[in-house]
Short mmCIF file of C-alpha atoms in Angstrom, two decimals:
data_model
loop_
_atom_site.label_atom_id
_atom_site.label_comp_id
_atom_site.label_asym_id
_atom_site.label_seq_id
_atom_site.Cartn_x
_atom_site.Cartn_y
_atom_site.Cartn_z
CA UNK A 1 189.99 62.49 51.32
CA UNK A 2 186.48 62.32 49.84
CA UNK A 3 186.92 65.70 48.16
CA UNK A 4 190.17 64.59 46.50
CA UNK A 5 188.52 61.40 45.07
CA UNK A 6 185.54 63.38 43.74
CA UNK A 7 187.76 65.91 42.07
CA UNK A 8 189.82 63.14 40.47
CA UNK A 9 186.67 61.38 39.07
CA UNK A 10 185.32 64.61 37.67
CA UNK A 11 188.61 65.30 35.96
CA UNK A 12 188.59 61.85 34.31
CA UNK A 13 184.99 62.28 33.02
CA UNK A 14 185.89 65.69 31.63
CA UNK A 15 188.88 64.24 29.84
CA UNK A 16 186.70 61.47 28.26
CA UNK A 17 184.12 64.00 27.10
CA UNK A 18 186.80 66.15 25.49
CA UNK A 19 188.24 63.13 23.67
CA UNK A 20 184.82 62.08 22.30
CA UNK A 21 184.11 65.60 21.11
CA UNK A 22 187.47 65.70 19.36
CA UNK A 23 186.77 62.40 17.57
CA UNK A 24 183.27 63.31 16.32
CA UNK A 25 183.97 66.94 15.45
CA UNK A 26 185.24 66.09 11.98
CA UNK A 27 182.52 63.56 11.01
CA UNK A 28 179.93 64.74 8.44
CA UNK A 29 176.21 64.67 9.28
CA UNK A 30 174.31 61.75 7.67
CA UNK A 31 171.19 62.82 5.73
CA UNK A 32 168.27 60.52 5.20
CA UNK A 33 169.75 57.95 7.48
CA UNK A 34 167.91 54.66 7.69
CA UNK A 35 165.71 54.27 10.75
CA UNK A 36 167.24 52.62 13.79
CA UNK A 37 165.30 49.86 15.49
CA UNK A 38 165.96 49.55 19.20
CA UNK A 39 165.10 46.25 20.92
CA UNK A 40 165.50 46.20 24.71
CA UNK A 41 168.57 44.22 25.66
CA UNK A 42 170.11 44.36 22.15
CA UNK A 43 172.32 46.99 20.53
CA UNK A 44 170.64 49.41 18.06
CA UNK A 45 170.11 47.90 14.59
CA UNK A 46 170.00 50.06 11.48
CA UNK A 47 167.22 48.78 9.11
CA UNK A 48 168.17 49.21 5.44
CA UNK A 49 165.64 50.79 3.06
CA UNK A 50 164.03 48.63 0.37
CA UNK A 51 165.08 49.51 -3.18
CA UNK A 52 162.54 51.46 -5.20
CA UNK A 53 160.94 49.76 -8.23
CA UNK A 54 162.31 51.41 -11.35
CA UNK A 55 159.88 52.89 -13.86
CA UNK A 56 160.31 52.31 -17.60
CA UNK A 57 159.71 55.38 -19.74
CA UNK A 58 156.73 55.01 -22.09
CA UNK A 59 154.98 52.30 -20.08
CA UNK A 60 151.95 53.08 -17.91
CA UNK A 61 152.11 52.15 -14.23
CA UNK A 62 150.89 48.68 -13.46
CA UNK A 63 147.48 48.29 -11.85
CA UNK A 64 145.06 45.48 -11.11
CA UNK A 65 142.49 45.46 -13.88
CA UNK A 66 138.95 44.31 -13.20
CA UNK A 67 137.58 41.55 -15.45
CA UNK A 68 135.25 42.82 -18.15
CA UNK A 69 131.62 41.69 -17.92
CA UNK A 70 130.65 38.89 -20.29
CA UNK A 71 128.67 39.88 -23.36
CA UNK A 72 127.63 36.34 -24.29
CA UNK A 73 124.22 34.92 -23.56
CA UNK A 74 124.36 32.59 -20.58
CA UNK A 75 123.64 28.94 -21.41
CA UNK A 76 121.72 26.29 -19.49
CA UNK A 77 122.96 22.68 -19.44
CA UNK A 78 120.99 20.58 -21.92
CA UNK A 79 119.62 23.65 -23.69
CA UNK A 80 120.93 24.80 -27.09
CA UNK A 81 122.25 28.32 -27.50
CA UNK A 82 119.64 30.98 -28.16
CA UNK A 83 119.49 31.91 -31.86
CA UNK A 84 121.07 35.25 -32.67
CA UNK A 85 117.99 36.92 -34.12
CA UNK A 86 116.31 40.25 -33.50
CA UNK A 87 113.06 40.25 -31.56
CA UNK A 88 110.61 43.11 -31.03
CA UNK A 89 108.86 41.30 -28.18
CA UNK A 90 111.76 39.99 -26.08
CA UNK A 91 110.77 36.38 -26.88
CA UNK A 92 112.80 34.02 -29.07
CA UNK A 93 111.94 30.38 -29.87
CA UNK A 94 113.92 27.50 -31.36
CA UNK A 95 112.13 24.37 -32.64
CA UNK A 96 114.62 21.48 -32.90
CA UNK A 97 113.71 18.44 -34.97
CA UNK A 98 116.46 16.32 -33.38
CA UNK A 99 114.83 16.12 -29.95
CA UNK A 100 111.31 17.29 -30.94
CA UNK A 101 111.35 20.23 -28.52
CA UNK A 102 110.75 23.94 -28.82
CA UNK A 103 112.86 26.16 -26.52
CA UNK A 104 111.80 29.61 -25.37
CA UNK A 105 113.84 32.59 -24.16
CA UNK A 106 112.69 35.93 -22.83
CA UNK A 107 115.06 38.91 -22.79
CA UNK A 108 117.97 36.54 -23.33
CA UNK A 109 117.05 34.19 -20.46
CA UNK A 110 115.88 30.63 -21.07
CA UNK A 111 112.41 30.17 -19.59
CA UNK A 112 110.90 26.89 -20.82
CA UNK A 113 110.74 24.10 -23.38
CA UNK A 114 107.83 22.16 -24.83
CA UNK A 115 107.55 18.79 -26.59
CA UNK A 116 106.43 19.23 -30.18
CA UNK A 117 105.51 17.31 -33.31
CA UNK A 118 106.35 19.03 -36.59
CA UNK A 119 105.64 18.08 -40.20
CA UNK A 120 105.88 14.42 -41.19
CA UNK A 121 108.24 13.21 -43.91
CA UNK A 122 105.39 13.64 -46.40
CA UNK A 123 104.76 17.23 -45.25
CA UNK A 124 108.01 18.44 -43.58
CA UNK A 125 108.23 21.81 -41.90
CA UNK A 126 110.79 24.01 -43.71
CA UNK A 127 113.83 25.24 -41.76
CA UNK A 128 114.37 28.93 -41.20
CA UNK A 129 113.25 31.98 -39.25
CA UNK A 130 109.51 32.56 -38.96
CA UNK A 131 107.78 35.48 -37.27
CA UNK A 132 104.48 35.12 -35.46
CA UNK A 133 101.49 36.89 -36.96
CA UNK A 134 97.80 36.93 -36.05
CA UNK A 135 96.28 34.59 -33.46
CA UNK A 136 93.04 32.63 -33.37
CA UNK A 137 91.46 31.41 -30.16
CA UNK A 138 89.87 28.69 -32.26
CA UNK A 139 89.46 28.04 -35.96
CA UNK A 140 89.00 25.38 -38.62
CA UNK A 141 92.05 24.33 -40.57
CA UNK A 142 91.66 22.54 -43.86
CA UNK A 143 93.99 21.26 -46.52
CA UNK A 144 92.53 23.46 -49.22
CA UNK A 145 94.63 26.37 -47.89
CA UNK A 146 97.70 24.78 -49.49
CA UNK A 147 96.03 23.21 -52.52
CA UNK A 148 94.82 19.80 -51.27
CA UNK A 149 91.03 19.32 -51.55
CA UNK A 150 89.31 18.52 -48.27
CA UNK A 151 87.59 15.45 -49.76
CA UNK A 152 90.81 13.97 -51.17
CA UNK A 153 92.68 11.09 -49.45
CA UNK A 154 95.21 13.60 -48.04
CA UNK A 155 92.58 16.24 -47.32
CA UNK A 156 91.32 17.30 -43.88
CA UNK A 157 89.20 19.83 -42.06
CA UNK A 158 90.04 20.06 -38.36
CA UNK A 159 88.92 22.23 -35.49
CA UNK A 160 91.90 23.65 -33.53
CA UNK A 161 92.40 25.92 -30.53
CA UNK A 162 95.07 28.46 -29.62
CA UNK A 163 96.50 28.86 -33.10
CA UNK A 164 99.31 31.36 -33.72
CA UNK A 165 100.21 31.89 -37.38
CA UNK A 166 103.87 31.52 -38.36
CA UNK A 167 103.65 31.83 -42.15
CA UNK A 168 101.20 32.99 -44.80
CA UNK A 169 101.14 29.56 -46.44
CA UNK A 170 99.40 27.87 -43.55
CA UNK A 171 102.01 26.99 -40.90
CA UNK A 172 100.86 27.59 -37.31
CA UNK A 173 101.94 26.63 -33.82
CA UNK A 174 98.74 25.38 -32.23
CA UNK A 175 97.16 23.04 -29.71
CA UNK A 176 96.86 19.49 -31.03
CA UNK A 177 95.60 17.13 -28.31
CA UNK A 178 95.21 14.33 -30.89
CA UNK A 179 99.02 14.11 -31.34
CA UNK A 180 100.13 14.08 -27.70
CA UNK A 181 101.65 10.62 -28.15
CA UNK A 182 103.89 11.93 -30.95
CA UNK A 183 104.86 15.21 -29.29
CA UNK A 184 108.46 14.97 -28.11
CA UNK A 185 108.87 11.69 -30.04
CA UNK A 186 108.18 11.99 -33.77
CA UNK A 187 106.76 14.20 -36.51
CA UNK A 188 103.13 13.70 -37.49
CA UNK A 189 101.64 17.03 -38.61
CA UNK A 190 100.98 18.49 -42.05
CA UNK A 191 103.67 21.13 -41.42
CA UNK A 192 102.45 22.94 -38.32
CA UNK A 193 104.11 22.78 -34.90
CA UNK A 194 101.82 20.72 -32.71
CA UNK A 195 101.83 21.30 -28.95
CA UNK A 196 99.57 20.38 -26.05
CA UNK A 197 96.51 22.49 -25.29
CA UNK A 198 98.24 23.92 -22.21
CA UNK A 199 101.32 24.91 -24.18
CA UNK A 200 99.27 26.24 -27.08
CA UNK A 201 97.43 28.49 -24.63
CA UNK A 202 100.74 29.70 -23.15
CA UNK A 203 101.98 30.73 -26.60
CA UNK A 204 98.63 32.36 -27.38
CA UNK A 205 98.61 34.33 -24.10
CA UNK A 206 102.26 35.39 -23.94
CA UNK A 207 103.93 35.57 -27.33
CA UNK A 208 103.35 38.82 -29.21
CA UNK A 209 103.24 39.44 -32.92
CA UNK A 210 106.64 39.48 -34.64
CA UNK A 211 108.31 36.98 -32.31
CA UNK A 212 110.97 34.96 -34.19
CA UNK A 213 110.57 31.17 -34.18
CA UNK A 214 113.58 29.38 -35.65
CA UNK A 215 113.02 25.88 -37.08
CA UNK A 216 116.14 23.73 -37.29
CA UNK A 217 117.12 20.24 -38.41
CA UNK A 218 114.14 19.08 -40.51
CA UNK A 219 114.21 17.56 -43.99
CA UNK A 220 111.90 20.30 -45.25
CA UNK A 221 114.38 22.50 -47.05
CA UNK A 222 114.56 26.25 -46.38
CA UNK A 223 111.74 28.63 -45.55
CA UNK A 224 112.02 31.77 -47.67
CA UNK A 225 108.80 33.66 -47.04
CA UNK A 226 107.61 35.80 -44.17
#
């Protein structure tokens, strides 16, 4: 009895196999079929491929471009932009009549400012680009250098320290302890840029010959010499 049942089951399985083979024999093979994801407990799922991004002839492929480095001089809040002038020493200065300050940059970086007093309304400092020249640790300045006799009402002869020449007609940036009350507030000189003794020494010690000093905003017209 057992042998008859086993033979009958084997015959049925053989018949099923022959039927399946007959059904699939005429089907074509599928090339590049999409991958099949099998999750335990669920029937196989065929995952469709994502469409390819079309390319447009004549256009380069897209890529993430890096931002270009800035070529502008960085600014500091409350500080004017550095004048665009050439400097052989790395230093650039800007003397502003509006706030009575002189601003200093080195190699494009702002480094310090100083309160100043420039020429009074009677002797205004001309606007323009000056270049530093020789220096004097100390010297006597007198009005005769620009045509005013020392013994006249407008004449003077004054001992000064840390004087750096800016022009050949007598304009210097120099220490002027007698005008500390006016420095950063008003103009009181005969045309020079007055600074404190400490700041005059800093200019004397650090600023080389040929450094541009730009004067801006005075009523003194335009400086044309150098």
